[in-house]
CSV table of C-alpha atoms and ligand atoms in Angstrom, one decimal:
chain,number,residue,atom,x,y,z
L,1,MET,CA,0.0,-0.1,0.0
L,2,LYS,CA,1.2,3.5,-0.9
L,3,THR,CA,1.1,5.7,2.2
L,4,ASN,CA,3.1,8.8,1.1
L,5,ASP,CA,0.1,11.0,2.1
L,6,LYS,CA,-0.5,9.3,5.5
L,7,GLY,CA,0.9,10.1,8.9
L,8,PHE,CA,4.0,8.2,10.3
L,9,ASN,CA,2.0,5.8,12.6
L,10,THR,CA,-0.2,4.8,9.5
L,11,LYS,CA,2.8,4.1,7.5
L,12,LEU,CA,4.4,2.1,10.2
L,13,ILE,CA,1.4,-0.3,10.0
L,14,HIS,CA,0.5,-0.2,6.3
L,15,ALA,CA,3.5,1.0,4.1
L,16,GLY,CA,4.7,-1.7,1.8
L,17,ALA,CA,1.8,-4.2,2.6
L,18,PHE,CA,0.1,-5.7,-0.5
L,19,GLU,CA,-3.2,-7.6,-1.0
L,20,ASP,CA,-2.6,-11.2,-1.8
L,21,GLU,CA,-5.2,-13.8,-3.4
L,22,PHE,CA,-6.3,-14.9,0.0
L,23,GLY,CA,-6.8,-11.6,1.6
L,24,SER,CA,-4.0,-12.0,4.2
L,25,ALA,CA,-3.9,-9.2,6.8
L,26,THR,CA,-0.2,-9.4,7.1
L,27,VAL,CA,2.4,-9.9,4.4
L,28,PRO,CA,3.1,-13.5,4.2
L,29,ILE,CA,6.7,-15.0,4.2
L,30,TYR,CA,7.5,-16.1,0.7
L,31,GLN,CA,10.0,-18.6,2.0
L,32,THR,CA,11.3,-19.6,-1.5
L,33,SER,CA,14.9,-19.4,-3.0
L,34,THR,CA,13.7,-19.1,-6.5
L,35,PHE,CA,10.7,-18.2,-8.6
L,36,GLN,CA,9.1,-20.0,-11.6
L,37,PHE,CA,9.1,-18.2,-15.0
L,38,LYS,CA,5.9,-18.3,-17.1
L,39,SER,CA,8.0,-19.1,-20.1
L,40,ALA,CA,11.7,-19.1,-21.5
L,41,GLN,CA,10.9,-15.6,-22.9
L,42,HIS,CA,9.6,-14.4,-19.5
L,43,GLY,CA,12.6,-15.6,-17.8
L,44,ALA,CA,14.8,-13.8,-20.4
L,45,ASP,CA,12.7,-10.7,-19.9
L,46,CYS,CA,13.1,-10.8,-16.1
L,47,PHE,CA,16.8,-10.9,-16.5
L,48,SER,CA,16.9,-8.1,-19.1
L,49,GLY,CA,14.9,-5.9,-17.1
L,50,LYS,CA,12.0,-5.8,-19.6
L,51,SER,CA,9.8,-7.5,-17.0
L,52,ASP,CA,10.1,-6.8,-13.2
L,53,GLY,CA,9.0,-10.4,-12.2
L,54,TYR,CA,10.9,-12.0,-9.2
L,55,ILE,CA,13.8,-14.2,-10.1
L,56,TYR,CA,15.8,-15.3,-7.0
L,57,THR,CA,15.6,-14.4,-3.4
L,58,ARG,CA,19.1,-13.0,-3.1
L,59,ILE,CA,18.0,-10.4,-5.8
L,60,ALA,CA,14.4,-9.6,-4.6
L,61,ASN,CA,11.5,-11.4,-2.9
L,62,PRO,CA,8.0,-10.1,-2.1
L,63,THR,CA,8.3,-10.1,1.7
L,64,ILE,CA,11.7,-8.4,1.7
L,65,ARG,CA,10.4,-5.9,-0.8
L,66,ALA,CA,7.4,-5.2,1.4
L,67,PHE,CA,9.9,-4.2,4.1
L,68,GLU,CA,12.0,-2.2,1.8
L,69,GLN,CA,8.9,-0.2,0.8
L,70,ASN,CA,8.0,0.3,4.3
L,71,ILE,CA,11.2,1.7,5.4
L,72,ALA,CA,11.7,4.0,2.3
L,73,GLU,CA,8.3,5.6,3.1
L,74,LEU,CA,9.3,6.1,6.8
L,75,GLU,CA,12.7,7.6,5.8
L,76,ASN,CA,11.2,9.6,2.9
L,77,GLY,CA,13.6,8.1,0.6
L,78,TYR,CA,13.5,6.8,-3.1
L,79,ALA,CA,13.8,3.1,-2.1
L,80,GLY,CA,15.1,0.7,0.5
L,81,ILE,CA,17.8,-2.1,0.2
L,82,ALA,CA,17.3,-4.7,3.0
L,83,THR,CA,20.3,-6.6,4.2
L,84,SER,CA,21.4,-9.5,6.3
L,85,SER,CA,22.7,-7.3,9.1
L,86,GLY,CA,23.6,-3.6,9.9
L,87,MET,CA,27.2,-4.6,8.9
L,88,GLY,CA,25.8,-6.0,5.6
L,89,ALA,CA,24.4,-2.6,5.0
L,90,ILE,CA,27.5,-0.7,5.9
L,91,SER,CA,29.8,-3.0,3.9
L,92,SER,CA,27.5,-2.7,0.8
L,93,VAL,CA,27.5,1.0,1.0
L,94,TYR,CA,31.4,1.1,1.3
L,95,MET,CA,31.7,-1.4,-1.5
L,96,ALA,CA,29.4,0.7,-3.7
L,97,LEU,CA,30.8,4.0,-3.0
L,98,LEU,CA,34.7,3.5,-2.4
L,99,GLY,CA,37.3,2.0,-4.6
L,100,ALA,CA,41.2,2.0,-4.8
L,101,GLY,CA,42.6,5.5,-4.1
L,102,SER,CA,39.5,6.9,-2.8
L,103,HIS,CA,39.1,8.3,0.7
L,104,ILE,CA,36.3,8.4,3.2
L,105,ILE,CA,35.9,10.6,6.3
L,106,SER,CA,34.1,8.9,9.2
L,107,SER,CA,33.0,9.8,12.6
L,108,GLY,CA,35.8,8.5,15.1
L,109,ALA,CA,33.1,7.2,17.4
L,110,VAL,CA,31.1,4.8,15.3
L,111,TYR,CA,30.1,1.2,16.0
L,112,GLY,CA,33.5,-0.7,16.3
L,113,PRO,CA,33.4,-2.9,13.2
L,114,ALA,CA,31.9,-0.1,11.0
L,115,ARG,CA,35.4,1.4,11.6
L,116,GLY,CA,37.3,-1.9,11.7
L,117,VAL,CA,36.2,-3.0,8.2
L,118,LEU,CA,37.7,0.3,6.8
L,119,GLU,CA,40.9,-0.1,8.8
L,120,GLN,CA,41.4,-3.8,8.4
L,121,ASP,CA,39.8,-4.8,5.3
L,122,PHE,CA,39.1,-2.0,2.8
L,123,SER,CA,42.6,-0.7,3.5
L,124,ARG,CA,43.9,-3.8,1.7
L,125,PHE,CA,42.3,-2.4,-1.4
L,126,GLN,CA,43.9,1.0,-1.1
L,127,VAL,CA,40.8,2.8,0.5
L,128,GLU,CA,42.0,5.6,2.7
L,129,ALA,CA,40.0,6.5,5.8
L,130,SER,CA,40.2,9.4,8.4
L,131,PHE,CA,38.3,9.2,11.7
L,132,VAL,CA,37.6,12.6,13.2
L,133,ASN,CA,35.2,14.0,15.7
L,134,THR,CA,32.4,15.0,13.3
L,135,SER,CA,30.5,16.9,16.0
L,136,ASN,CA,33.0,19.7,15.3
L,137,LEU,CA,32.5,20.6,11.6
L,138,GLU,CA,36.1,22.2,11.4
L,139,ASN,CA,37.5,18.7,11.7
L,140,ILE,CA,35.6,17.4,8.8
L,141,ILE,CA,36.6,20.4,6.6
L,142,ALA,CA,40.3,20.0,7.7
L,143,ALA,CA,40.1,16.2,6.7
L,144,ILE,CA,38.8,16.7,3.2
L,145,ARG,CA,41.4,15.6,0.4
L,146,PRO,CA,41.1,15.8,-3.3
L,147,ASN,CA,40.1,12.0,-3.3
L,148,THR,CA,37.6,12.1,-0.6
L,149,LYS,CA,34.3,10.5,-1.9
L,150,VAL,CA,32.2,9.9,1.2
L,151,LEU,CA,31.3,11.7,4.5
L,152,TYR,CA,30.0,9.0,6.9
L,153,ILE,CA,28.4,10.0,10.2
L,154,GLU,CA,26.7,8.2,13.1
L,155,THR,CA,24.6,10.6,15.1
L,156,PRO,CA,24.1,10.0,18.2
L,157,ALA,CA,27.4,8.2,18.1
L,158,ASN,CA,27.9,4.8,19.5
L,159,PRO,CA,28.8,4.9,22.3
L,160,THR,CA,29.8,8.6,23.1
L,161,MET,CA,26.4,10.0,22.3
L,162,GLU,CA,28.1,12.9,20.4
L,163,ILE,CA,25.7,14.6,18.1
L,164,THR,CA,26.7,15.7,14.5
L,165,ASP,CA,24.8,18.4,12.5
L,166,ILE,CA,23.3,16.5,9.5
L,167,ALA,CA,22.1,19.7,7.8
L,168,ALA,CA,25.6,21.3,8.1
L,169,CYS,CA,27.3,18.2,6.9
L,170,SER,CA,25.1,18.0,4.0
L,171,LYS,CA,26.1,21.6,3.1
L,172,ILE,CA,29.9,20.6,3.3
L,173,ALA,CA,29.2,17.4,1.3
L,174,LYS,CA,27.5,19.4,-1.5
L,175,GLU,CA,30.3,22.0,-1.5
L,176,HIS,CA,33.1,19.3,-2.0
L,177,ASN,CA,31.1,16.7,-4.0
L,178,LEU,CA,30.9,14.1,-1.3
L,179,ILE,CA,28.3,11.7,-0.6
L,180,LEU,CA,26.7,12.0,2.9
L,181,VAL,CA,25.9,8.7,4.6
L,182,VAL,CA,24.1,8.7,7.9
L,183,ASP,CA,23.9,5.8,10.4
L,184,ASN,CA,20.5,6.5,11.8
L,185,THR,CA,20.5,3.4,14.1
L,186,PHE,CA,20.3,5.2,17.5
L,187,CYS,CA,17.2,7.2,16.4
L,188,SER,CA,15.2,5.4,13.8
L,189,PRO,CA,13.1,7.4,11.4
L,190,TYR,CA,10.7,8.2,14.1
L,191,LEU,CA,13.1,10.6,15.8
L,192,GLN,CA,15.3,11.7,13.0
L,193,LYS,CA,15.1,11.8,9.2
L,194,PRO,CA,18.5,12.3,7.6
L,195,LEU,CA,17.3,12.5,4.1
L,196,ASP,CA,15.0,15.4,4.9
L,197,LEU,CA,18.1,17.0,6.3
L,198,GLY,CA,20.1,16.7,3.1
L,199,ALA,CA,21.9,13.4,3.7
L,200,ASP,CA,22.2,11.0,0.4
L,201,VAL,CA,22.0,7.7,2.1
L,202,VAL,CA,20.6,6.5,5.4
L,203,LEU,CA,21.1,3.1,6.9
L,204,HIS,CA,20.3,1.1,10.0
L,205,SER,CA,21.1,-1.9,12.1
L,206,ILE,CA,17.5,-2.9,12.2
L,207,THR,CA,18.7,-5.4,14.9
L,208,LYS,CA,17.9,-2.3,17.1
L,209,PHE,CA,14.9,-0.1,17.4
L,210,ILE,CA,13.3,-0.8,14.0
L,211,ASN,CA,12.7,-4.5,14.8
L,212,GLY,CA,12.9,-3.7,18.7
L,213,HIS,CA,12.6,-7.2,20.2
L,214,ALA,CA,16.2,-8.5,20.2
L,215,ASP,CA,15.1,-11.4,18.1
L,216,ILE,CA,16.7,-11.0,14.8
L,217,VAL,CA,19.9,-9.3,13.3
L,218,GLY,CA,19.1,-7.3,9.9
L,219,GLY,CA,20.0,-4.1,8.2
L,220,VAL,CA,18.7,-1.7,5.7
L,221,ILE,CA,19.8,1.2,3.5
L,222,VAL,CA,17.7,4.0,2.1
L,223,THR,CA,18.8,6.3,-0.7
L,224,LYS,CA,17.4,9.7,-1.9
L,225,GLN,CA,18.3,9.0,-5.5
L,226,GLU,CA,17.7,6.3,-8.0
L,227,ASP,CA,21.3,6.1,-9.2
L,228,LEU,CA,22.8,5.6,-5.7
L,229,TYR,CA,19.9,2.9,-5.1
L,230,LYS,CA,21.1,1.1,-8.2
L,231,LYS,CA,24.7,1.3,-7.3
L,232,ILE,CA,24.3,0.0,-3.8
L,233,ARG,CA,21.7,-2.6,-4.7
L,234,HIS,CA,24.2,-4.0,-7.2
L,235,SER,CA,26.9,-4.3,-4.4
L,236,MET,CA,24.4,-5.8,-1.9
L,237,VAL,CA,23.2,-8.6,-4.4
L,238,TYR,CA,26.8,-9.3,-5.7
L,239,MET,CA,28.2,-9.6,-2.4
L,240,GLY,CA,25.3,-11.5,-1.0
L,241,CYS,CA,24.4,-9.4,1.9
L,242,ASN,CA,20.7,-10.0,1.3
L,243,MET,CA,18.0,-10.2,4.1
L,244,ASP,CA,16.1,-13.5,4.3
L,245,PRO,CA,12.4,-13.6,4.0
L,246,SER,CA,11.7,-14.8,7.5
L,247,GLN,CA,13.8,-11.9,8.8
L,248,ALA,CA,11.7,-9.5,6.7
L,249,PHE,CA,8.6,-11.1,8.3
L,250,MET,CA,9.8,-10.4,11.7
L,251,VAL,CA,10.8,-6.8,11.0
L,252,LEU,CA,7.5,-6.0,9.5
L,253,ARG,CA,5.9,-7.2,12.5
L,254,GLY,CA,8.3,-5.4,15.0
L,255,VAL,CA,8.2,-2.1,13.0
L,256,LYS,CA,4.6,-1.6,13.6
L,257,THR,CA,5.0,-0.5,17.1
L,258,LEU,CA,8.2,1.6,16.6
L,259,ALA,CA,6.6,4.9,17.5
L,260,ILE,CA,4.9,3.8,20.7
L,261,ARG,CA,7.8,1.7,21.7
L,262,ILE,CA,10.3,4.7,21.4
L,263,GLU,CA,7.8,7.2,23.2
L,264,ARG,CA,7.7,5.0,26.2
L,265,ALA,CA,11.5,4.1,26.2
L,266,GLN,CA,12.5,7.8,25.9
L,267,GLU,CA,10.0,8.7,28.7
L,268,ASN,CA,11.7,6.1,30.8
L,269,ALA,CA,15.3,7.2,29.6
L,270,MET,CA,14.7,10.8,30.8
L,271,LYS,CA,13.8,9.7,34.3
L,272,VAL,CA,16.8,7.2,34.4
L,273,ALA,CA,19.1,10.2,33.0
L,274,GLN,CA,17.8,12.5,35.8
L,275,PHE,CA,18.4,9.7,38.5
L,276,LEU,CA,21.9,9.1,37.3
L,277,GLN,CA,22.8,12.8,37.0
L,278,SER,CA,22.0,13.4,40.6
L,279,HIS,CA,23.6,10.1,42.1
L,280,PRO,CA,26.7,10.8,44.1
L,281,ARG,CA,28.5,7.8,42.4
L,282,VAL,CA,28.0,9.0,38.8
L,283,ALA,CA,31.0,11.2,37.7
L,284,TRP,CA,29.5,12.1,34.3
L,285,ILE,CA,26.5,11.4,32.1
L,286,LYS,CA,25.7,11.9,28.4
L,287,TYR,CA,22.2,12.0,27.4
L,288,PRO,CA,20.9,14.3,24.6
L,289,GLY,CA,17.8,15.2,26.7
L,290,LEU,CA,19.9,16.7,29.5
L,291,GLU,CA,20.8,20.4,29.3
L,292,SER,CA,24.3,19.1,30.4
L,293,HIS,CA,24.8,17.4,27.1
L,294,PRO,CA,27.2,19.6,25.0
L,295,GLN,CA,25.0,19.6,22.0
L,296,TYR,CA,21.7,19.6,23.8
L,297,ALA,CA,20.3,22.5,21.5
L,298,LEU,CA,21.4,20.7,18.3
L,299,ALA,CA,19.8,17.5,19.6
L,300,LYS,CA,16.5,19.3,20.2
L,301,SER,CA,16.5,20.9,16.8
L,302,GLN,CA,17.5,17.8,14.8
L,303,MET,CA,15.7,15.0,16.6
L,304,LYS,CA,12.0,14.7,17.4
L,305,GLY,CA,12.8,13.3,20.8
L,306,PHE,CA,16.1,12.4,22.7
L,307,GLY,CA,15.9,8.5,22.5
L,308,SER,CA,16.7,6.0,25.0
L,309,MET,CA,20.5,5.6,24.7
L,310,MET,CA,22.9,7.1,27.2
L,311,SER,CA,26.4,6.7,28.6
L,312,PHE,CA,27.9,7.4,31.7
L,313,GLY,CA,31.0,7.0,34.0
L,314,LEU,CA,31.2,6.3,37.6
L,315,HIS,CA,33.7,7.6,40.4
L,316,GLY,CA,36.2,4.7,40.6
L,317,GLY,CA,36.2,4.3,36.9
L,318,TYR,CA,36.1,0.8,35.3
L,319,GLU,CA,36.2,-1.0,38.6
L,320,SER,CA,33.1,0.7,39.6
L,321,GLY,CA,31.4,0.2,36.3
L,322,ARG,CA,32.2,-3.6,36.4
L,323,LYS,CA,30.6,-3.8,39.9
L,324,LEU,CA,27.5,-2.1,38.7
L,325,MET,CA,27.3,-4.4,35.5
L,326,ASP,CA,27.6,-7.4,37.7
L,327,ASN,CA,25.0,-6.2,40.3
L,328,VAL,CA,22.1,-5.2,38.2
L,329,HIS,CA,19.6,-7.9,37.6
L,330,LEU,CA,16.8,-6.4,35.6
L,331,ALA,CA,19.0,-4.7,33.1
L,332,ILE,CA,20.6,-7.6,30.8
L,333,LEU,CA,24.4,-7.5,30.7
L,334,ALA,CA,24.6,-7.7,27.0
L,335,VAL,CA,25.6,-5.8,23.7
L,336,SER,CA,23.1,-4.7,21.2
L,337,LEU,CA,20.5,-1.9,22.0
L,338,GLY,CA,17.1,-0.5,21.3
L,339,GLY,CA,14.9,-3.3,22.3
L,340,VAL,CA,12.0,-3.4,24.5
L,341,GLU,CA,14.4,-4.8,27.3
L,342,THR,CA,16.8,-2.7,29.2
L,343,LEU,CA,20.5,-3.6,28.4
L,344,ILE,CA,23.9,-2.5,30.0
L,345,GLN,CA,27.4,-3.0,28.5
L,346,HIS,CA,31.0,-1.9,28.6
L,347,PRO,CA,31.9,-0.6,25.0
L,348,ALA,CA,35.7,-0.5,25.7
L,349,SER,CA,35.9,-4.2,26.5
L,350,MET,CA,32.9,-5.4,24.4
L,351,THR,CA,31.5,-3.6,21.3
L,352,HIS,CA,34.5,-1.4,20.7
L,353,ALA,CA,37.2,-4.0,21.7
L,354,GLY,CA,38.5,-4.2,18.2
L,355,VAL,CA,39.4,-0.4,18.2
L,356,SER,CA,43.0,0.2,19.3
L,357,LYS,CA,43.5,1.9,22.7
L,358,GLU,CA,44.8,5.1,21.2
L,359,ASN,CA,41.9,5.2,18.7
L,360,LYS,CA,39.5,4.6,21.5
L,361,ILE,CA,41.0,7.4,23.6
L,362,ALA,CA,40.9,9.8,20.6
L,363,ALA,CA,37.3,9.0,19.9
L,364,GLY,CA,36.3,9.6,23.5
L,365,ILE,CA,35.5,5.8,24.3
L,366,THR,CA,37.1,6.0,27.7
L,367,ASP,CA,37.6,2.9,29.9
L,368,ASP,CA,35.1,4.1,32.4
L,369,LEU,CA,32.2,4.6,29.9
L,370,VAL,CA,29.1,2.4,30.7
L,371,ARG,CA,26.3,2.2,27.9
L,372,PHE,CA,22.8,2.0,28.9
L,373,SER,CA,19.8,1.2,26.5
L,374,VAL,CA,16.6,1.9,28.4
L,375,GLY,CA,13.8,-0.5,27.8
L,376,ILE,CA,10.0,-0.2,28.1
L,377,GLU,CA,9.7,-1.9,31.4
L,378,ASP,CA,8.1,0.0,34.5
L,379,VAL,CA,10.6,2.8,35.1
L,380,GLU,CA,10.4,2.3,38.8
L,381,ASP,CA,11.8,-1.2,38.3
L,382,ILE,CA,14.7,0.2,36.2
L,383,LEU,CA,15.3,2.7,38.7
L,384,ALA,CA,15.3,0.2,41.6
L,385,ASP,CA,17.6,-2.1,39.7
L,386,LEU,CA,20.1,0.7,39.1
L,387,LYS,CA,20.0,1.9,42.6
L,388,HIS,CA,20.8,-1.6,43.8
L,389,GLY,CA,23.7,-1.9,41.4
L,390,LEU,CA,25.1,1.5,42.5
L,391,ASP,CA,24.8,0.5,46.2
L,392,ALA,CA,26.7,-2.6,45.6
L,393,ILE,CA,29.9,-0.4,44.6
N,401,LIG,N1,25.4,0.5,13.4
N,401,LIG,C1,25.2,0.8,14.7
N,401,LIG,C2,25.1,2.3,15.1
N,401,LIG,C3,25.3,-0.2,15.6
N,401,LIG,O1,25.2,0.0,16.8
N,401,LIG,C4,25.5,-1.4,15.0
N,401,LIG,C5,25.6,-2.6,15.9
N,401,LIG,C6,25.7,-1.6,13.7
N,401,LIG,C7,25.7,-0.5,12.8
N,401,LIG,C8,25.9,-3.0,13.1
N,401,LIG,O2,24.7,-3.7,13.0
N,401,LIG,P1,24.5,-5.3,13.1
N,401,LIG,O3,25.3,-5.9,11.9
N,401,LIG,O4,24.9,-5.8,14.4
N,401,LIG,O5,23.0,-5.6,12.8
N,401,LIG,N2,25.7,-2.3,17.2
N,401,LIG,C9,25.9,-3.2,18.3
N,401,LIG,C10,26.2,-2.7,19.5
N,401,LIG,O6,26.2,-1.5,20.0
N,401,LIG,N3,26.2,-3.9,20.3
N,401,LIG,O7,26.1,-5.1,19.7
N,401,LIG,C11,26.0,-4.7,18.2
């Protein structure tokens, strides 16, 4: 169903859905690897592009396409490309937009492997990468080289919660002929729409808020223009980073409640952030909804709400953080984020363990940093759990 003229909540439920011959109320799982051609000519026409019939699930599949249509409408983009994981989305974008001798500028604080794949893998194909604090625009301008092709930002950044000005980055990208790619995982299109702010490509780990139930891994890319869509889809299909039909079914189910999940989670997060901010054992906290966040004003103007992710450090550093993680019981000690359940983890030794010590320090991923993803449980229970953990230090 086309829902371009409808509200966001209506899009969540109906965008991408189609009627089948049985009148199914939900999009069925087309659990097939291949599709039967009506004739030899039809098969040839599907391959040449004269017919848009389905061919093979790595290339396209009705369940996956329904999700791609859904997310494209949520992000106000041209079209979506679903992938096996968030890293599948990131790798497909890098593969499509970079080549030997080209250069990418990336936020220094990004999900560890999004940086690692450039440093350890794309570097073997002579792709150059600079990692800077993109929340300061001067760092971006200073890093631009004649061969820079892509500006890649994650905002809010994982795990430092730094905010980068998407509209200002779009202006810089246009002036220097760069493609602006935004990882919107921490916000989801409910809170932030990078394409509306001038980005060319937006991507997500749908493992997080978009699916929201910690039960699948997946990714998605949405482009603003057709040419970028074709380029990136080619890389995704040829590298085999495709989503599976059953993943697409799960995320079509999960995404329906995105807005109400985020509303509830960020309401809880504000109370958790205020509690932590006033707790004597907490040395610092970074939550975009607190006025103490250095980019509070930017977060307020760029995001529809402040989300449910935060990072903080305790007096006593890592030792205190370790005791807290070992003494909370409701919050699950696990990586990942953006689900209905509250999660706690230590980036320096977990999600960002693959980033070198000096690069972690330069990116602000300090050893005392504890990351907290607030879920939709009763906030009193989350607060009691944190209090119990902090009292045990
Ligand atoms: N982008 C961001 C901002 C992420 O946080 C992650 C995963 C990815 C991309 C990659 O997505 P995936 O392939 O895992 O679907 N972040 C994780 C994290 O912080 N803990 O565990 C995974």
